[in-house]
mmCIF file of C-alpha atoms and ligand atoms in Angstrom:
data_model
loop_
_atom_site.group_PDB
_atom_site.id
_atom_site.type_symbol
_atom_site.label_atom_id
_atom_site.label_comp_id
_atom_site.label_asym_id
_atom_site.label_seq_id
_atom_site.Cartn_x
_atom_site.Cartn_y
_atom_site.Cartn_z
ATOM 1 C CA UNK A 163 -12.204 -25.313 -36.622
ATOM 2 C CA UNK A 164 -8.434 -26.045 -37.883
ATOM 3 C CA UNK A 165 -6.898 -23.916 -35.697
ATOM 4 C CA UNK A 166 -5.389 -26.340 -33.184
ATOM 5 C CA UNK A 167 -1.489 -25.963 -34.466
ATOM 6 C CA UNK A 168 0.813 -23.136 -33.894
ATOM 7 C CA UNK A 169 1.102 -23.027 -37.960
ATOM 8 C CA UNK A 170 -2.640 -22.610 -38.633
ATOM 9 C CA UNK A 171 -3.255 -20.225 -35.780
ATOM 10 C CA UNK A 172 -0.199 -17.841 -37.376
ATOM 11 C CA UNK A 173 -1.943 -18.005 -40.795
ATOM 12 C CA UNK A 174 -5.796 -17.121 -39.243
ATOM 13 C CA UNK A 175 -3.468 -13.512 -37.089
ATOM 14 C CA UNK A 176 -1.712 -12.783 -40.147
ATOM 15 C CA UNK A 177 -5.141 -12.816 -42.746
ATOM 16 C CA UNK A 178 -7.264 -11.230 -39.841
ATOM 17 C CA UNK A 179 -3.822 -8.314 -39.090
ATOM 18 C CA UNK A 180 -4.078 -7.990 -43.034
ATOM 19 C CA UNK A 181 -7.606 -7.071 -42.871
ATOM 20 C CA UNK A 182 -7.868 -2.736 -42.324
ATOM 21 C CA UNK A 183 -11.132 -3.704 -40.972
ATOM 22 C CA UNK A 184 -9.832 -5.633 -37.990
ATOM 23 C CA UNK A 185 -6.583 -3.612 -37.343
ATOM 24 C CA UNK A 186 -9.088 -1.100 -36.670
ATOM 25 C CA UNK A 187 -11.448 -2.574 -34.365
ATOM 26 C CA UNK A 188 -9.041 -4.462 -32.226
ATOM 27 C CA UNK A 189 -7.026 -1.411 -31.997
ATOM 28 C CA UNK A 190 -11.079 0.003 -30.178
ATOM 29 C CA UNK A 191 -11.165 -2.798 -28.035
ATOM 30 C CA UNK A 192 -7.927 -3.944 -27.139
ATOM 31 C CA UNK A 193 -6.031 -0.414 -26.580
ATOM 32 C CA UNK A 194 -3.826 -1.855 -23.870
ATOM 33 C CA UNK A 195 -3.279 -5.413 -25.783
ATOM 34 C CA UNK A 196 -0.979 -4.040 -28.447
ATOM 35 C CA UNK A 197 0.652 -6.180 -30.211
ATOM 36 C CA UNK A 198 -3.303 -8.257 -30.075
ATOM 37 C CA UNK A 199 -2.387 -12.234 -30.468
ATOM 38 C CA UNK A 200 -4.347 -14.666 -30.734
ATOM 39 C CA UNK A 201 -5.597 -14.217 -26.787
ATOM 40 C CA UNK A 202 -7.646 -11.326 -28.140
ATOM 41 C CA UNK A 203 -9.028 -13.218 -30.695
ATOM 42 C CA UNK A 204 -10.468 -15.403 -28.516
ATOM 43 C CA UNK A 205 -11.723 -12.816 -26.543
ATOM 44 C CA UNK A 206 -13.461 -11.213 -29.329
ATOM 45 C CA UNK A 207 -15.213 -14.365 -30.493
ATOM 46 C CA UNK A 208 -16.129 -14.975 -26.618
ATOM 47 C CA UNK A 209 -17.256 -11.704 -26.015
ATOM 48 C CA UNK A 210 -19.613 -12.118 -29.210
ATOM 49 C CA UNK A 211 -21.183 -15.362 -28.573
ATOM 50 C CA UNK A 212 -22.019 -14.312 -25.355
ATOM 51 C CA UNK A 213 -24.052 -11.693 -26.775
ATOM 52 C CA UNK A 214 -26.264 -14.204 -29.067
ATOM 53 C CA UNK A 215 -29.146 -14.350 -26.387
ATOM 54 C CA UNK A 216 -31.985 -14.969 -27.917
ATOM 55 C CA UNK A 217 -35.107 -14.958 -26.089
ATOM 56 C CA UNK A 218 -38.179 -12.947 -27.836
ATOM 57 C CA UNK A 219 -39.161 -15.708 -29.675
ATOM 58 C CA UNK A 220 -43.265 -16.287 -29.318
ATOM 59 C CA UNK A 221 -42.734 -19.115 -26.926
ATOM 60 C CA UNK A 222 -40.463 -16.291 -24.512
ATOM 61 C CA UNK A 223 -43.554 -13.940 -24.905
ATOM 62 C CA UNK A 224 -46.383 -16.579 -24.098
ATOM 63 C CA UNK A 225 -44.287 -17.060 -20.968
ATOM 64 C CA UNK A 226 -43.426 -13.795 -20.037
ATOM 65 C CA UNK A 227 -47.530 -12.891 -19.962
ATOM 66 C CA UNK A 228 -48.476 -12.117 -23.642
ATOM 67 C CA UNK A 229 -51.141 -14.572 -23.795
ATOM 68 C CA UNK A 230 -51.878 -14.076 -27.484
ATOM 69 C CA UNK A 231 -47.953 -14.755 -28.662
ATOM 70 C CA UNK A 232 -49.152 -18.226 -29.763
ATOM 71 C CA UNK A 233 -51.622 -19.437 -31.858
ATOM 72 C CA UNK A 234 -54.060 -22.801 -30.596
ATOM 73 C CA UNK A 235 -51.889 -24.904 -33.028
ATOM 74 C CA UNK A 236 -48.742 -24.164 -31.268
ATOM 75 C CA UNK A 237 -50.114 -24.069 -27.957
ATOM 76 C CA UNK A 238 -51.307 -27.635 -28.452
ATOM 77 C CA UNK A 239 -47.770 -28.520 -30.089
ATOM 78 C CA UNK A 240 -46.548 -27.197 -26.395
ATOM 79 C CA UNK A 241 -48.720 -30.088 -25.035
ATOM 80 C CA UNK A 242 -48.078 -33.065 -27.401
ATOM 81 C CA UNK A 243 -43.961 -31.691 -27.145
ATOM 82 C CA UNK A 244 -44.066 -31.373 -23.455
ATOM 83 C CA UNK A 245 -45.785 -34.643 -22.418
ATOM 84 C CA UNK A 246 -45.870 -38.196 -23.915
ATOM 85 C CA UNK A 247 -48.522 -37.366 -25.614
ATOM 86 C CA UNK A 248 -48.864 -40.721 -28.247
ATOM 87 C CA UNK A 249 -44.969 -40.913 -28.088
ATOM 88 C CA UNK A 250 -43.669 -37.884 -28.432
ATOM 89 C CA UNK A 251 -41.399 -37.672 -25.787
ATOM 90 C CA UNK A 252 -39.329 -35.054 -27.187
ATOM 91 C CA UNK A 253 -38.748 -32.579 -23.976
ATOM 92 C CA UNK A 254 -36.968 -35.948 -22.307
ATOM 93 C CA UNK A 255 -34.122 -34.472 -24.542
ATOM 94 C CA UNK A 256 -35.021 -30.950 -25.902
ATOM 95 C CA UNK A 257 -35.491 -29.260 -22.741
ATOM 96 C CA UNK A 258 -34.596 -26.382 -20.536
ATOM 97 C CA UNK A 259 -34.748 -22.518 -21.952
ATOM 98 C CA UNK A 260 -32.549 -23.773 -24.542
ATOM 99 C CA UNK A 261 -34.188 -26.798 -25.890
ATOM 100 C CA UNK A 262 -31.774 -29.156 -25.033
ATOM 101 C CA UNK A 263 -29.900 -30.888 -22.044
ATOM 102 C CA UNK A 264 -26.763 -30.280 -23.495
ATOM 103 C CA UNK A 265 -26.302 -27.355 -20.521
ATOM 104 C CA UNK A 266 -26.181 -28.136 -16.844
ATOM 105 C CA UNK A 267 -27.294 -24.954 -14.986
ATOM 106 C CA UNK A 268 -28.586 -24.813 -11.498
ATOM 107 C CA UNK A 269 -31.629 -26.933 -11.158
ATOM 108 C CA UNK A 270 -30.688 -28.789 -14.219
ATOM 109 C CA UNK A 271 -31.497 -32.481 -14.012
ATOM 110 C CA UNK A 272 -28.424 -33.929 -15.167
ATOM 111 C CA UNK A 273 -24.737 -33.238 -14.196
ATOM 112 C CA UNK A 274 -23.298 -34.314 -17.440
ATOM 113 C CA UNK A 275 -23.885 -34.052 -21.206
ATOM 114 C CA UNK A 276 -25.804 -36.220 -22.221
ATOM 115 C CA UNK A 277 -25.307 -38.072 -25.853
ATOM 116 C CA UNK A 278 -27.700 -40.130 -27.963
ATOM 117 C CA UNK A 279 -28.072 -42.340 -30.765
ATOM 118 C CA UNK A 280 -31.464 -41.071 -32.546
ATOM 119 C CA UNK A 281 -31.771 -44.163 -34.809
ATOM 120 C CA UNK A 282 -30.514 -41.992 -37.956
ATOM 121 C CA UNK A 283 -28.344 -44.876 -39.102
ATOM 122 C CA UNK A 284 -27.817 -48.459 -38.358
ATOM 123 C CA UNK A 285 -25.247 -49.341 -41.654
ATOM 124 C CA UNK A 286 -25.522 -52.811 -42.394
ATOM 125 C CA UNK A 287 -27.670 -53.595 -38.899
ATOM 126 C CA UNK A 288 -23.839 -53.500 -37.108
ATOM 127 C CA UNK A 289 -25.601 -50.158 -35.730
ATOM 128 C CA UNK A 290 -22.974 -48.194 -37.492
ATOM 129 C CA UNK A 291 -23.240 -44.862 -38.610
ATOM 130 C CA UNK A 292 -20.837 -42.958 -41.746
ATOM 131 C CA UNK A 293 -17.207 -43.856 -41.104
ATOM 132 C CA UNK A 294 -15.534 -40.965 -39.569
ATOM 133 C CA UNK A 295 -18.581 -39.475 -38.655
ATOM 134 C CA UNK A 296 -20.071 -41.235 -35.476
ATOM 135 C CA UNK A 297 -19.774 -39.190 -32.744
ATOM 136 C CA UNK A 298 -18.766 -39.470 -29.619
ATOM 137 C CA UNK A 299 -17.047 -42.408 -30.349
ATOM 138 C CA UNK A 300 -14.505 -40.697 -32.482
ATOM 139 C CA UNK A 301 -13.721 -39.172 -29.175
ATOM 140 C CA UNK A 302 -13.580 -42.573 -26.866
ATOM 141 C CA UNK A 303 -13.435 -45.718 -29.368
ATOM 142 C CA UNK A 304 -16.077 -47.167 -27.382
ATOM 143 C CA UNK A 305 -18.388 -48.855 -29.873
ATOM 144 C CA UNK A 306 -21.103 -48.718 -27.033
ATOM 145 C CA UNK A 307 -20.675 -44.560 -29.027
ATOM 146 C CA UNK A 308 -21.075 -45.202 -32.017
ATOM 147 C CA UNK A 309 -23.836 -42.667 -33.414
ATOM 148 C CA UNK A 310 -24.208 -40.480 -29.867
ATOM 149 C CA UNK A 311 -24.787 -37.042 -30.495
ATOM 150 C CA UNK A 312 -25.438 -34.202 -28.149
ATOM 151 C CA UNK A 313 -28.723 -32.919 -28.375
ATOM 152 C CA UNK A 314 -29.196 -29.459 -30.351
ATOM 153 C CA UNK A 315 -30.914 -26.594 -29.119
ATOM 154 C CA UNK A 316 -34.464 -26.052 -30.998
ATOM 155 C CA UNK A 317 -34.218 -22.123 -30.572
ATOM 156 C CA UNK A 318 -34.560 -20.904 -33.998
ATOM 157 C CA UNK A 319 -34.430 -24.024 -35.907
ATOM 158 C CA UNK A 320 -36.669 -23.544 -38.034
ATOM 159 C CA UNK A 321 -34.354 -21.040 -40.190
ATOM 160 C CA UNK A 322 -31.392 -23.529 -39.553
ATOM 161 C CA UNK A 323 -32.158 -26.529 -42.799
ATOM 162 C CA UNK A 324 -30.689 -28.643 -43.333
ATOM 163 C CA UNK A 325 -30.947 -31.269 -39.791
ATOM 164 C CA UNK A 326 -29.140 -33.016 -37.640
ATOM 165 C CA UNK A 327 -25.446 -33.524 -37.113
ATOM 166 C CA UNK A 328 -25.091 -34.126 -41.375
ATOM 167 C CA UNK A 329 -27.671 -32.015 -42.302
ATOM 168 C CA UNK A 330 -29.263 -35.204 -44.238
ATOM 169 C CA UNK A 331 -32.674 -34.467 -43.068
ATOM 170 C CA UNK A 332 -33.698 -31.579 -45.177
ATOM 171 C CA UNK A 333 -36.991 -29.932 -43.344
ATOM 172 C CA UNK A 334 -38.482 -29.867 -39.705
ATOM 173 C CA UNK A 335 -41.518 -31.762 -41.573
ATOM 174 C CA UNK A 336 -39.236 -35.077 -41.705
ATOM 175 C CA UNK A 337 -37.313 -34.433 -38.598
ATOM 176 C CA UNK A 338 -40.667 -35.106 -37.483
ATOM 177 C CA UNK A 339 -41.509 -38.108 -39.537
ATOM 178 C CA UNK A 340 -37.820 -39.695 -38.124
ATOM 179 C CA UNK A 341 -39.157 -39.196 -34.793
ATOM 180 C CA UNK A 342 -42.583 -40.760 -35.760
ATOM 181 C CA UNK A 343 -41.226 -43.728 -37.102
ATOM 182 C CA UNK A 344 -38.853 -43.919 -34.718
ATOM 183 C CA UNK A 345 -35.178 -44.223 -36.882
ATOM 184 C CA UNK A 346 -34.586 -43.746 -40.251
ATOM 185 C CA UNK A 347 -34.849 -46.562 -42.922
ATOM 186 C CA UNK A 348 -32.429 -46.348 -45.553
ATOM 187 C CA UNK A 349 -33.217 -48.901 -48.277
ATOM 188 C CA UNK A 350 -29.854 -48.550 -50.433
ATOM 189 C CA UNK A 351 -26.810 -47.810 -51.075
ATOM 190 C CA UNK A 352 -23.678 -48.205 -48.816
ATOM 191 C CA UNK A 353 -25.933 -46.682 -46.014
ATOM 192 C CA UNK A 354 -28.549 -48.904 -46.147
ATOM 193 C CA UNK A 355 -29.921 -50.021 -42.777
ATOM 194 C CA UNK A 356 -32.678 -49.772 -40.832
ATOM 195 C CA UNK A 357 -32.585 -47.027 -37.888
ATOM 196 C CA UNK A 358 -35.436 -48.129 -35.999
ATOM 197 C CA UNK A 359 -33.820 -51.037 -35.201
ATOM 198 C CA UNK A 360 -30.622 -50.385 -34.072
ATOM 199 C CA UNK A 361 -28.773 -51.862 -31.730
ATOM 200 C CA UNK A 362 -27.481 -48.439 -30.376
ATOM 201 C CA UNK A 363 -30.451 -46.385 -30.764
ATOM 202 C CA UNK A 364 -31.862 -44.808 -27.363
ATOM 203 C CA UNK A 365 -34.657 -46.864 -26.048
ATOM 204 C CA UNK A 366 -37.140 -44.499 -25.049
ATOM 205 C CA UNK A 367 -37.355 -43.569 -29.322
ATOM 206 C CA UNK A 368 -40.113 -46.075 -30.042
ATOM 207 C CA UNK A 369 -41.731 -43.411 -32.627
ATOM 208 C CA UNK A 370 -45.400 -41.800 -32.339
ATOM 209 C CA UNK A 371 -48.896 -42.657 -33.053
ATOM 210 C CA UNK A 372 -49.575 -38.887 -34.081
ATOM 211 C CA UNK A 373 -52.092 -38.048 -36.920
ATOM 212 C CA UNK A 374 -51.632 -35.359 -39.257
ATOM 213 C CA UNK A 375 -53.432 -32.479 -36.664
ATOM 214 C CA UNK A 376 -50.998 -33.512 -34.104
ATOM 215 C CA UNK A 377 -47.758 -33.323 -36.318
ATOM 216 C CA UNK A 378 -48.899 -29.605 -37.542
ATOM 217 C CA UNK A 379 -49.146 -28.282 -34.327
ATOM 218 C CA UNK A 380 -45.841 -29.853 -33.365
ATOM 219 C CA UNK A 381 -44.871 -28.049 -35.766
ATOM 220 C CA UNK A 382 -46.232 -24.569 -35.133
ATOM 221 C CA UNK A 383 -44.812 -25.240 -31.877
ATOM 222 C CA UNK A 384 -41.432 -25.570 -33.598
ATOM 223 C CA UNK A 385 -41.680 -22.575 -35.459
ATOM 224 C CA UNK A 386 -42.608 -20.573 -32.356
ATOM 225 C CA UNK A 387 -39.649 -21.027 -31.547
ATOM 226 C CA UNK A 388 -38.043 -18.447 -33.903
ATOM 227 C CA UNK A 389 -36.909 -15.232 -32.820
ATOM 228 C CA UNK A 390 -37.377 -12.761 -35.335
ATOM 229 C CA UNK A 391 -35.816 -9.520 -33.539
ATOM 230 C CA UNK A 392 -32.425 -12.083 -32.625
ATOM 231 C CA UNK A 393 -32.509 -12.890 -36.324
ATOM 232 C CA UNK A 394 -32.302 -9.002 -37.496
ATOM 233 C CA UNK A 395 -30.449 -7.175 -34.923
ATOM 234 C CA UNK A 396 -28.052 -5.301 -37.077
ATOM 235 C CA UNK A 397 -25.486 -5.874 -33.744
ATOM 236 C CA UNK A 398 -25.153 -9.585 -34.954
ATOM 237 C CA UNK A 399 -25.219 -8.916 -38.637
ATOM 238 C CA UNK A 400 -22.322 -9.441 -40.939
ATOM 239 C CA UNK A 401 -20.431 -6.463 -40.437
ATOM 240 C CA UNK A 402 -18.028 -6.669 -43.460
ATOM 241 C CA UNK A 403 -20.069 -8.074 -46.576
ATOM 242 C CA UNK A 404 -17.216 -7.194 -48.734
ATOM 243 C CA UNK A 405 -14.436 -9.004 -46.710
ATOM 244 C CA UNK A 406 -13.001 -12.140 -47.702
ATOM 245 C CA UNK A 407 -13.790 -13.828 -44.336
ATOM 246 C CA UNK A 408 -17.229 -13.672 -45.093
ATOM 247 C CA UNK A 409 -17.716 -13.970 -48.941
ATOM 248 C CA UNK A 410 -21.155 -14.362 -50.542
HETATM 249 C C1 HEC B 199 -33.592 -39.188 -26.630
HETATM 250 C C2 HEC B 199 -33.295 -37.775 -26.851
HETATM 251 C C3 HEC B 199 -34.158 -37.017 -27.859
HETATM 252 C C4 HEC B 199 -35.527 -36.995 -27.957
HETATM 253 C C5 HEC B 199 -36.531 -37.710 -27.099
HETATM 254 C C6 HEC B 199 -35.829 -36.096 -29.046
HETATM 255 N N1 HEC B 199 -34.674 -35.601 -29.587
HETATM 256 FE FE1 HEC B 199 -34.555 -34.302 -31.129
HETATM 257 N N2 HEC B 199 -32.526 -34.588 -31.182
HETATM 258 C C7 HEC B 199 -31.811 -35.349 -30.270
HETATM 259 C C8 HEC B 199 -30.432 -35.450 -30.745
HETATM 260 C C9 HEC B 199 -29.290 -36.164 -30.038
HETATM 261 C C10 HEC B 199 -30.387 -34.786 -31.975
HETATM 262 C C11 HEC B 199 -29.172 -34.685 -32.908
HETATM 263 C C12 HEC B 199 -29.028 -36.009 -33.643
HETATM 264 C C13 HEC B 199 -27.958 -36.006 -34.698
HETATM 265 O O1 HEC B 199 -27.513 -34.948 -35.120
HETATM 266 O O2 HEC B 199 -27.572 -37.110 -35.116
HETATM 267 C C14 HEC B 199 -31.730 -34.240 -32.210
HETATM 268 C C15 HEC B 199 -32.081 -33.450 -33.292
HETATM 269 C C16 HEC B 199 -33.310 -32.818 -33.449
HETATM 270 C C17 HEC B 199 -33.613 -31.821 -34.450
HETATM 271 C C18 HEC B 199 -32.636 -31.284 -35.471
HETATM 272 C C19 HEC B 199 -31.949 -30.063 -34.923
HETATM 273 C C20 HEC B 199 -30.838 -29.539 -35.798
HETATM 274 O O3 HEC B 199 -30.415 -28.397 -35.539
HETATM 275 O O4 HEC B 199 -30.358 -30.234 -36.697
HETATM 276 C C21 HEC B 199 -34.920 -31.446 -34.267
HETATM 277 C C22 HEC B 199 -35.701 -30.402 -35.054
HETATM 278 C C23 HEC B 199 -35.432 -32.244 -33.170
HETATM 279 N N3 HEC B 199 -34.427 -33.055 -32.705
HETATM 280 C C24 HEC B 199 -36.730 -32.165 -32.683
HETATM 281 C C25 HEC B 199 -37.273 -33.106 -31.804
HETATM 282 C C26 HEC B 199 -38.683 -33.282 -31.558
HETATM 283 C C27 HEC B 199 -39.793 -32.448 -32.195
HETATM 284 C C28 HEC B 199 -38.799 -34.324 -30.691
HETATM 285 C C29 HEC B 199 -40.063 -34.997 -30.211
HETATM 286 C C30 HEC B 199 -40.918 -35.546 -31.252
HETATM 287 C C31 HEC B 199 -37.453 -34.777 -30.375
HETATM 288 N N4 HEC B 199 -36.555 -34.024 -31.069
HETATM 289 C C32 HEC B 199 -37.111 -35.795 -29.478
HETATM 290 C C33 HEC B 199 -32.284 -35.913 -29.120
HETATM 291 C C34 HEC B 199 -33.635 -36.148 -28.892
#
């Protein structure tokens, strides 16, 4: 996030030492770390994302035994998401307790991340995507990259609009519809291109034959993924509304 020179990381320690707030509460959990650096800081972020389990969502219930935590819809989105059902072959990707084989675990299939090119741009047919912006080929400079992204969890996506790695797919409702047609068609502009047929787009994305009953309970399936106790446990709340770190 910026922070990758000495300079930048002295200017984020000097605004958070600044901050009464902070002084405080790393003084509470760092009482032997005095003068905290930016070790700490690390700590403190660490020690907070590993707290952001979230696992109460309906889905987590239905599994755990509570056989009413989803509705028919969803439990038939389950189904079309979790076989090939006309296409959809979306738990090929989005799979695992977190939705996506971006994590290797014990038992996990793969023993690497795994990147793909969903179709969402093919710039001038060159299978391009936005200069600057194309994924793991910033990284190598293989143009075999070009576009691959790593898969994002699902788990409460549905409160996390806009989509994908741009956010240039506004609801879950056309997230769908990309995976249906299989790429995105752009028909102007500098973007302009057509997904579905690019050159670099994974080959098992040859979009779904669903009909409007199957893409709403794909949907509800979605949804059921949202945990709504995660989403208001006061422990993961913004604990400083008034600070400049968080603003509005
Ligand atoms: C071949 C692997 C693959 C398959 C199959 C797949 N996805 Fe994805 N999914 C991805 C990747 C990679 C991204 C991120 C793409 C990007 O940002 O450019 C993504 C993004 C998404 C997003 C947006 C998440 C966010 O936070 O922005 C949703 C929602 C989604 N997929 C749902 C589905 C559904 C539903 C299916 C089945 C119809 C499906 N996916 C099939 C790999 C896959």
């Amino acid at each position: 996030m910026g922070l990758t020179t000495d300079a930048a990381r002295a200017g984020a320690l000097a605004r958070l030492r600044a901050d009464e707030a902070y002084v405080a509460a790393f003084a509470a959990a760092f009482p032997d770390r005095e003068p905290w650096g930016f070790d700490e800081v690390i700590l403190a972020v660490a020690c907070f994302e590993r707290a952001l389990v979230s696992m109460n969502a309906p889905v987590d219930r239905f599994r755990r035994g509570e056989r009413d935590a989803l509705s028919f819809a969803a439990l038939r989105g389950a189904e079309i998401f979790n076989t090939d059902y006309k296409g959809a072959v979306c738990h090929h990707c989005h799979n695992g307790i977190t939705f996506t084989n971006d994590v290797t675990h014990q038992s996990s299939p793969f023993d690497e991340v795994v990147y793909t090119n969903v179709g969402l741009y093919n710039v001038g047919g060159t299978g391009d995507y936005p200069a600057g912006n194309q994924g793991l080929y910033e990284t190598t400079k293989n143009p075999a990259d070009r576009g691959k992204f790593r898969t994002p969890t699902l788990r409460n996506v549905s409160v996390t609009a806009p989509y994908m790695h741009d956010g240039s797919v506004a609801t879950l409702a056309e997230v769908v519809e990309h995976y249906q047609t299989g790429g995105r068609l752009i028909d102007d502009g500098p973007l302009a291109g057509d997904g579905r047929v690019s050159p670099l787009k994974e080959r098992g994305l040859g979009g779904m034959r669903l009909d409007e009953d199957d893409i709403r309970d794909l949907l509800a399936f979605v949804e059921a993924l949202t945990d709504a106790d995660f989403l208001a446990d006061p422990r993961f709340a913004n604990p400083e509304p008034q600070s400049p770190f968080f603003g509005e």
